[in-house]
Coordinates of C-alpha atoms in Angstrom, one line a residue:
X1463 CA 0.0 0.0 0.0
X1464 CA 1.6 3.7 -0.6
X1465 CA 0.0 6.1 1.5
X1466 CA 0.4 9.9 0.6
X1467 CA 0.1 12.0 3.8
X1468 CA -0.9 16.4 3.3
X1469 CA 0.2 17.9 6.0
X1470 CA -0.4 21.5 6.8
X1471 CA 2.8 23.4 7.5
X1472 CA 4.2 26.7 9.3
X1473 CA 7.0 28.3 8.1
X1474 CA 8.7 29.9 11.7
X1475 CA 10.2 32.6 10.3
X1476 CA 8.4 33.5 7.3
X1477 CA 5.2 33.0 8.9
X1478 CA 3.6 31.6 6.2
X1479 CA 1.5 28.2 5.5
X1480 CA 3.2 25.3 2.9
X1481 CA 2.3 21.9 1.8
X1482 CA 4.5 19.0 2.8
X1483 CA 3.7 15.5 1.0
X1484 CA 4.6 12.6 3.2
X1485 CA 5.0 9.5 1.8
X1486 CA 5.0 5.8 2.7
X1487 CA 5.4 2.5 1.4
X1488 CA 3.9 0.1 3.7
X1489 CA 5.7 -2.9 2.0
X1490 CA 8.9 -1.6 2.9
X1491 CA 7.7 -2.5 6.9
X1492 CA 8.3 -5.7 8.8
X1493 CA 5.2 -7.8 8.9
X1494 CA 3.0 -6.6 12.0
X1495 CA 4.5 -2.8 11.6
X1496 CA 2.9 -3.3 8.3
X1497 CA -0.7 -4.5 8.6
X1498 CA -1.0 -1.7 11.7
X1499 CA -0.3 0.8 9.8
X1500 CA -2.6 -0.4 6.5
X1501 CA -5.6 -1.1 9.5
X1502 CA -5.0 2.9 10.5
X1503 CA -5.0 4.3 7.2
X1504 CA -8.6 1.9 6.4
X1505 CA -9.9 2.7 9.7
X1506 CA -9.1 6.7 9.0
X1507 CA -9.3 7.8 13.1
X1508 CA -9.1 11.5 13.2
X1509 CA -5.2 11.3 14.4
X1510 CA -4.6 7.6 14.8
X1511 CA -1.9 7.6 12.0
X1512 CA 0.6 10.8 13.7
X1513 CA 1.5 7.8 16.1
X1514 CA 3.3 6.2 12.3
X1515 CA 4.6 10.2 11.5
X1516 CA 8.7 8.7 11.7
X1517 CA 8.0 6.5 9.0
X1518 CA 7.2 8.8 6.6
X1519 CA 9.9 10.4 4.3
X1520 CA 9.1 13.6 2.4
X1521 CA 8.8 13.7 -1.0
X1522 CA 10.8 16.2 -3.7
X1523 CA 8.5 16.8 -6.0
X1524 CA 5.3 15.8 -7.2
X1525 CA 6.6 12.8 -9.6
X1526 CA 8.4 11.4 -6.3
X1527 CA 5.1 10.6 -4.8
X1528 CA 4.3 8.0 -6.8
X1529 CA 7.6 5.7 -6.6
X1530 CA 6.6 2.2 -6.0
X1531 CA 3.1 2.6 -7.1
X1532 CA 2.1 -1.2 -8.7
X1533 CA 0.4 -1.6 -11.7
X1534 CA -3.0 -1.1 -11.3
X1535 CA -2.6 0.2 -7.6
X1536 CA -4.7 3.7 -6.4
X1537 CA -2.6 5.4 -3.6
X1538 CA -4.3 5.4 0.0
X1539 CA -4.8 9.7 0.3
X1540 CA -5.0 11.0 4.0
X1541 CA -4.9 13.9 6.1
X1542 CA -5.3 15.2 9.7
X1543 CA -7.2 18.4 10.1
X1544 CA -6.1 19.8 13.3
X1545 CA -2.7 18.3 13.2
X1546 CA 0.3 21.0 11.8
X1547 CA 4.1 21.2 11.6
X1548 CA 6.7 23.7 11.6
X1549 CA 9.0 23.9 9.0
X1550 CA 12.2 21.4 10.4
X1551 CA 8.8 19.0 11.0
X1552 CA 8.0 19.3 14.5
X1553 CA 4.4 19.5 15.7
X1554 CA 2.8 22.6 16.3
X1555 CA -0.9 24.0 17.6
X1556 CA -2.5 26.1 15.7
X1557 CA -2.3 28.5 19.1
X1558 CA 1.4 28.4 18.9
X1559 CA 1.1 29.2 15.1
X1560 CA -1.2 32.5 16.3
X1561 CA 1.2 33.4 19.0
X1562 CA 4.0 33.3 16.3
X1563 CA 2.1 35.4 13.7
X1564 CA 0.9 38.0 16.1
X1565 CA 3.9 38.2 18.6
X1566 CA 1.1 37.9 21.6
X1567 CA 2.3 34.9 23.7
X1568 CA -0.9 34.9 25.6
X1569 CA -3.4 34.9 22.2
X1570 CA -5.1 31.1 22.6
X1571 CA -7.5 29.9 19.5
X1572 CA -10.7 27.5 19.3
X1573 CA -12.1 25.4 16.4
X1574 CA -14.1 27.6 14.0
X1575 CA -17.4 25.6 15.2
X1576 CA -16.5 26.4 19.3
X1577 CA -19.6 27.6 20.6
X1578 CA -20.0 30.8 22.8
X1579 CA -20.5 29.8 26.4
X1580 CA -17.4 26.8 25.6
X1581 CA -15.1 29.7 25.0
X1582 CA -16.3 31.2 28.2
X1583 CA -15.3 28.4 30.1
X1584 CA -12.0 27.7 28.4
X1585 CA -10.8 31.4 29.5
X1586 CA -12.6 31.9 32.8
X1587 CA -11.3 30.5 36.3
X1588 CA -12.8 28.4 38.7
X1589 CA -14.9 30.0 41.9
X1590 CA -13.1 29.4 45.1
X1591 CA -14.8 27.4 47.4
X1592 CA -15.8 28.1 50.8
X1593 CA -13.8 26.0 53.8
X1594 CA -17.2 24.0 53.9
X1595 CA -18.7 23.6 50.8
X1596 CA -21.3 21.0 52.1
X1597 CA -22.7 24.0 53.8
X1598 CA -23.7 25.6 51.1
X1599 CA -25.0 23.0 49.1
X1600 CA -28.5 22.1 50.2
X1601 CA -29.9 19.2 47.6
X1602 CA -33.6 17.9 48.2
X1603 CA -33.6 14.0 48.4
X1604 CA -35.5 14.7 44.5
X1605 CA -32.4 16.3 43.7
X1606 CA -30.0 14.0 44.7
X1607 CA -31.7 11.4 42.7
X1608 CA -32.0 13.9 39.8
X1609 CA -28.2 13.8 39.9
X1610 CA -27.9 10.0 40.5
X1611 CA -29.8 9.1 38.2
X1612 CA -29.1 11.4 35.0
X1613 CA -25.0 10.5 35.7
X1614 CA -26.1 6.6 35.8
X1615 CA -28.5 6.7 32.7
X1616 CA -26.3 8.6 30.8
X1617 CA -23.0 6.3 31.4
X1618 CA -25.0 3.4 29.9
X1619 CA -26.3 5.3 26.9
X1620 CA -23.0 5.9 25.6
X1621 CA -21.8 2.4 26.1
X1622 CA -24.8 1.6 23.8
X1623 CA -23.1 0.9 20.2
X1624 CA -25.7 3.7 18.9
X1625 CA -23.8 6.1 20.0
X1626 CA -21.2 5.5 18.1
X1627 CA -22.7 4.3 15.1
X1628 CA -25.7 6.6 13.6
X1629 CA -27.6 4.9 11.3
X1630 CA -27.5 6.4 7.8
X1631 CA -30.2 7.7 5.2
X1632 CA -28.8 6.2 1.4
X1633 CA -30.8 6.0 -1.9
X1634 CA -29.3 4.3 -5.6
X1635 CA -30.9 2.1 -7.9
X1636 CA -32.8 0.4 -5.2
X1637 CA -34.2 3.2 -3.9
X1638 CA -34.3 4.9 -0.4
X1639 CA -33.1 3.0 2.9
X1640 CA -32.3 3.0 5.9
X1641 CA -28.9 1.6 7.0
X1642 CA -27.9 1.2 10.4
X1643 CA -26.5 -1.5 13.2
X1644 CA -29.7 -4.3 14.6
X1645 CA -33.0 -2.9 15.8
X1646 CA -32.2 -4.8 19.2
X1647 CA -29.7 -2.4 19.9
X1648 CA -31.6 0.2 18.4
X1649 CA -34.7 -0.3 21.0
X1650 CA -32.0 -0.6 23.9
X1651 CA -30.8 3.1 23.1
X1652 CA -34.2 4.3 22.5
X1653 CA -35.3 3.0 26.3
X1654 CA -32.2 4.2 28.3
X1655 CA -32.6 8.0 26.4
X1656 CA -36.4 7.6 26.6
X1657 CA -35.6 7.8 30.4
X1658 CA -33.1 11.0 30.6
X1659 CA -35.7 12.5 27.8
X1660 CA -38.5 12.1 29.0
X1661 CA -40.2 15.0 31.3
X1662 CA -41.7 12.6 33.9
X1663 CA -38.6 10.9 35.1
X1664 CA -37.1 11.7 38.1
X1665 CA -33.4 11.9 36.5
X1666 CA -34.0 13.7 33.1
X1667 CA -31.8 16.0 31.8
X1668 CA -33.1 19.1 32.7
X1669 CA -34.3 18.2 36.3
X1670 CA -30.5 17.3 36.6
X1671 CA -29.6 20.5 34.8
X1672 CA -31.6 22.4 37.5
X1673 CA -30.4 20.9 40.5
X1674 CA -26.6 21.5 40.0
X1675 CA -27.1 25.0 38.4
X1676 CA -29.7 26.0 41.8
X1677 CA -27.1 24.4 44.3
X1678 CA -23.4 24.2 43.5
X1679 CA -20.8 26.6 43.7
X1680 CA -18.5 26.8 40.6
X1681 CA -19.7 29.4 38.6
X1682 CA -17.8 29.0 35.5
X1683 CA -19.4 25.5 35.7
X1684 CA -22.7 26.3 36.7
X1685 CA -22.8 29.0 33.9
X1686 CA -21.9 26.9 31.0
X1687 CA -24.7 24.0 32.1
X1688 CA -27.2 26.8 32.1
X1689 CA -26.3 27.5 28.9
X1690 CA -26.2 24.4 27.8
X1691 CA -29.8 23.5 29.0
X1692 CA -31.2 26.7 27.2
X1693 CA -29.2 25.9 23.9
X1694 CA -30.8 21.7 24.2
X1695 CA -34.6 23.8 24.9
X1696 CA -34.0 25.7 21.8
X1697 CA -32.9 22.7 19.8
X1698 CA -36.5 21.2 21.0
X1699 CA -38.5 24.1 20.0
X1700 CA -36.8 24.4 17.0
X1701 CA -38.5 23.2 13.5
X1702 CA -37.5 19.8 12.1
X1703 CA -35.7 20.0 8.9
X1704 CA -36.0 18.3 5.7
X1705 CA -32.6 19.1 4.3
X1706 CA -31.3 18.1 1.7
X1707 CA -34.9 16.6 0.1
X1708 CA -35.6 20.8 0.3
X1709 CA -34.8 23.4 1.6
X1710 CA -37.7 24.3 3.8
X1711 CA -38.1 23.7 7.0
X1712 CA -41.2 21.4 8.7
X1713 CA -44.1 22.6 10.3
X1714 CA -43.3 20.4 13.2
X1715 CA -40.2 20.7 15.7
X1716 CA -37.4 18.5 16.9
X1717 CA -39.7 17.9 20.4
X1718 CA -42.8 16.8 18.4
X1719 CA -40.8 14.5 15.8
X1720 CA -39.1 12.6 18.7
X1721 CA -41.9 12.6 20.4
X1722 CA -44.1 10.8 17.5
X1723 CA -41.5 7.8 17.2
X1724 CA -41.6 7.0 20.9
X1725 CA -45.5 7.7 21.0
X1726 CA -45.8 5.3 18.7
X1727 CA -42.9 3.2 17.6
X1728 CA -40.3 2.6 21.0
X1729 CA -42.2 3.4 24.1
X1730 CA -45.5 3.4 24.0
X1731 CA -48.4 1.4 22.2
X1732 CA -49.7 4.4 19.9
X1733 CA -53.4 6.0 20.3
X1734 CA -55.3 7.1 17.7
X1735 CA -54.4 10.5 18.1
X1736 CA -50.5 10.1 17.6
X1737 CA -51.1 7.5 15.0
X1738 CA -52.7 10.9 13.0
X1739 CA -49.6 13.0 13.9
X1740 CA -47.1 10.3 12.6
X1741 CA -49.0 9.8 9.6
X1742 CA -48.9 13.7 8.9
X1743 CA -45.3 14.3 9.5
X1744 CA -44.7 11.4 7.7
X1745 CA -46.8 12.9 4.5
X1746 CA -44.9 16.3 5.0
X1747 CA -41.4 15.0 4.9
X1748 CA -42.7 13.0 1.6
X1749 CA -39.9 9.8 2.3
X1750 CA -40.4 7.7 5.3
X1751 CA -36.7 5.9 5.5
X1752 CA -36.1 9.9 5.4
X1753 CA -38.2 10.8 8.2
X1754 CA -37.1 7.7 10.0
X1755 CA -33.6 8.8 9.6
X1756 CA -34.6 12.5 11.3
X1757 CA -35.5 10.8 14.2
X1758 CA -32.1 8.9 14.6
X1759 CA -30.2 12.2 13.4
X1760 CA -32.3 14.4 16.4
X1761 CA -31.8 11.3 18.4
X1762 CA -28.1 10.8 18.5
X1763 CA -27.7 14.9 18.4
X1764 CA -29.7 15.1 21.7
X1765 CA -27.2 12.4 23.2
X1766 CA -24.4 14.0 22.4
X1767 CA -26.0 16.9 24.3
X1768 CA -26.3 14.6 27.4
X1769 CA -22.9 13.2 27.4
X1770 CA -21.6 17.0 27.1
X1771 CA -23.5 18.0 30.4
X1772 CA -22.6 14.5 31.9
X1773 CA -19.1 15.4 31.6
X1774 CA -19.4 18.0 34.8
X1775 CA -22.2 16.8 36.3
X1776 CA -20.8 13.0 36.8
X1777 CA -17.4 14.5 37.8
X1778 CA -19.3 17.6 40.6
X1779 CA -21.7 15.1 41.7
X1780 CA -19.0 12.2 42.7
X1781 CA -16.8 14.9 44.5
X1782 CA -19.8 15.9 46.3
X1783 CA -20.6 12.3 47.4
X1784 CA -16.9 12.2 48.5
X1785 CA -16.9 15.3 50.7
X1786 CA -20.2 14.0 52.2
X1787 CA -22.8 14.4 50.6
X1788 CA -25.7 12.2 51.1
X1789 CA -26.0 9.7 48.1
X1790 CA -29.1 8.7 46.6
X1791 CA -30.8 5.7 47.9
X1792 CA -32.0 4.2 44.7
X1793 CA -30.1 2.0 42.2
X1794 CA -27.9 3.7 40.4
X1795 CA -25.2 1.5 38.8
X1796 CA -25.1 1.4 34.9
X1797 CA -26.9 -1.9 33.6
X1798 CA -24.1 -2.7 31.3
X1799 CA -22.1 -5.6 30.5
X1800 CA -19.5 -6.6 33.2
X1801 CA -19.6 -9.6 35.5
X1802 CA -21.5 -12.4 33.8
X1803 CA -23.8 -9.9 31.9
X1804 CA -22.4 -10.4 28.1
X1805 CA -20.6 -13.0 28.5
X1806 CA -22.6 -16.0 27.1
X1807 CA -23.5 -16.0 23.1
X1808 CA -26.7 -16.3 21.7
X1809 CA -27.8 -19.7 20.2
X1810 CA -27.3 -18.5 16.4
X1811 CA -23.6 -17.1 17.7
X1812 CA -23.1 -20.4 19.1
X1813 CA -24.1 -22.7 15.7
X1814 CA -22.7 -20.0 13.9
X1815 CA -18.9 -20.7 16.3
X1816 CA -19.5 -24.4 16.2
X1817 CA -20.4 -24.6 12.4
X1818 CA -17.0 -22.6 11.9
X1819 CA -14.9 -24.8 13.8
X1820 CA -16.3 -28.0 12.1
X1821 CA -15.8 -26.2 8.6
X1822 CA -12.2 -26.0 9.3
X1823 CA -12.3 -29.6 10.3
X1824 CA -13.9 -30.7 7.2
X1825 CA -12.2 -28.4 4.9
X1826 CA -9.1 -30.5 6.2
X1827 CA -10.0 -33.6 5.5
X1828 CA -11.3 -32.1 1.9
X1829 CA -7.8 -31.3 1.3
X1830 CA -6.7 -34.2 1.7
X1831 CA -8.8 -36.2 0.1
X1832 CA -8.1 -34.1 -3.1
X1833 CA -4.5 -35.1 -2.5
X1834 CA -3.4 -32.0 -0.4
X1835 CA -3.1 -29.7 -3.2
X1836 CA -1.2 -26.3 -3.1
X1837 CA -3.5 -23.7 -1.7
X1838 CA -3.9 -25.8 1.8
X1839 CA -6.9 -26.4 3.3
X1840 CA -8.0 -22.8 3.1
X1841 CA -8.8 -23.4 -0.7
X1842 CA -12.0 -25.8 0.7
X1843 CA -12.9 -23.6 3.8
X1844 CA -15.6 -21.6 1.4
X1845 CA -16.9 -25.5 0.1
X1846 CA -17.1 -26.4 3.9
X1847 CA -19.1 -23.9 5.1
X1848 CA -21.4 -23.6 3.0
X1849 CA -22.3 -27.5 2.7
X1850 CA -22.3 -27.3 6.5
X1851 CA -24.5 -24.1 6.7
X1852 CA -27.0 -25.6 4.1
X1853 CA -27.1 -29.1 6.2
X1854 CA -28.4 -27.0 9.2
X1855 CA -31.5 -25.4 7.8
X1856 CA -32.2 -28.8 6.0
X1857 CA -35.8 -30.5 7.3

């Protein structure tokens, strides 16, 4: 594999951006060296492959790049947005870039995208905190569980592979679809947010929201969750939209389009009355793998919002525990896989493991009886398989 690497480059002392074109041949590598580095560049991490930066070389010109290029072969193109180097090849941060240009060794930058009140935390300090902080921080029993409960929810959803893996809206010559990881796991996301969503529980987001805000005592802390929980409200409120299908936006919002999928789809058995909303958005949107696919997109965006909040409200809520704090009496350990939980396979995953092992059995003794040609017994592992898959479904 060659792999040809853009990096973005600052010259020191000119103070200007360059190009420099990193290049690798992968079969130049010992064996394991190798196949890591070929698993990075398929698996294309964000800044996974600046661990393999040594192994580059630079090349000279643009005809350079291609040296050892097989017939036939496409070069593997990649590139690390936020990562930069100076001229002698050295990382740099962009920061350290701005503090070069401008001569202000105290200038600091954010991502293009940074919102606001984020800023606001980056630069302010910490509130100092009273000799007894325990004094000052007066939660109701509700509020303790509020807090509890919103960290402990919150730690399983994101353990939940939908988190990671957002289903995706496609269309071709087969039409619109759909594609994402099983329903099963679907449904088991869909019930632990249902929880931190919903306005009735005792630990939802914003009842967790409002208990840290009203009690503790770090204001630069306490000021970017409030601003936080207004940004998620006006998410909510805010209309649905049906880009890129047009360019308009829905008549219904984010709230009532989540709303209609658990209504009628996840959480509840549906009532004639949200069967008619469902039917109308649907109608609206004009596509329903498209309108599915706004649910999962509003879905795994209001997550993401959860986790963000989670971040200080796990870590203020444990310290407060530690100092303490009463903890909430109810249950409030992730139900996640650990201990025996996950650790016995279904019984397709187990025909599936025992059909495997006796293909490589029989694909040996298929070898053989062919005469043990070249190839091994890999060349009759495909033959195997599939005879022994088709004896299993066979009445």
């Amino acid at each position: 594999m060659l792999v040809i690497w853009k990096v973005r480059c600052f010259n020191r002392d000119q103070k200007e951006f360059f190009d420099r074109f990193l290049v690798l041949d992968t079969n130049t590598l010992p064996v394991r060296l190798r196949h890591s580095v070929e698993l990075c560049v398929e698996r294309d991490r964000d800044r996974e492959i600046v661990r393999y930066r040594d192994l580059f070389t630079e090349s000279e010109d643009s005809g350079s790049r291609w040296n050892g290029l097989l017939p036939g072969e496409v070069p593997r193109i990649t590139s690390v947005e936020d990562y930069f180097e100076d001229d002698a090849g050295q990382s740099i941060t962009y920061t350290q870039i701005v503090r070069i240009e401008t001569g202000d060794d105290t200038a600091v930058t954010f991502p293009p995208y940074s919102r606001p009140h984020s800023i606001e935390l980056a630069l302010s300090a910490n509130s100092p905190l009273p000799d007894d902080p325990l004094e000052h921080i007066k939660l109701s029993a509700h509020e303790t569980d509020a807090l509890a409960l919103f960290v402990r929810d919150v730690e399983e959803l994101v353990q939940s592979p939908m988190y990671c893996n957002v289903p995706q809206y496609c269309t071709g010559p087969a039409g619109e679809r759909v594609e994402s990881i099983s329903v099963d796991l679907i449904r088991s996301f869909v019930l632990v947010f249902r929880r931190i969503y919903m306005e009735k529980e005792p630990g939802n987001y914003f009842k967790a929201c409002n208990a840290y805000v009203r009690h503790f005592l770090n204001k630069r802390l306490t000021n970017w969750i409030l601003a936080e929980k207004k940004e998620c409200s006006k998410v909510l409120r805010a209309k649905a939209s049906c880009w890129p299908l047009t360019d308009r936006d829905c008549s219904f919002t984010i709230e009532e389009l989540v709303d209609a999928f658990l209504y009628t789809r996840f959480a509840h058995q549906p009532n004639e009355e949200q069967s008619r909303k469902f039917a109308a958005y649907q109608r609206e949107v004009g596509s329903e793998p498209y309108f599915e696919w706004m649910f999962y997109r509003a879905l795994c965006d209001l997550a993401r919002r959860y986790r963000n909040a989670h971040q200080v409200l796990a870590q203020e809520y444990k310290a407060y525990v530690k100092l303490g704090g009463t903890p909430s009496s109810l249950a409030t350990s992730p139900f996640v896989n650990q201990g025996g939980r996950g650790s016995r396979l279904t019984k397709a995953e187990l025909d599936a493991t025992k059909i495997k092992e006796r293909a490589s059995q029989l694909a040996g003794d298929l070898w053989q009886e062919a005469g043990c040609p070249a190839g091994g017994p890999e060349k009759f592992l495909a033959e195997a398989e599939s005879f022994l898959a088709n004896e299993t479904v066979r009445k």
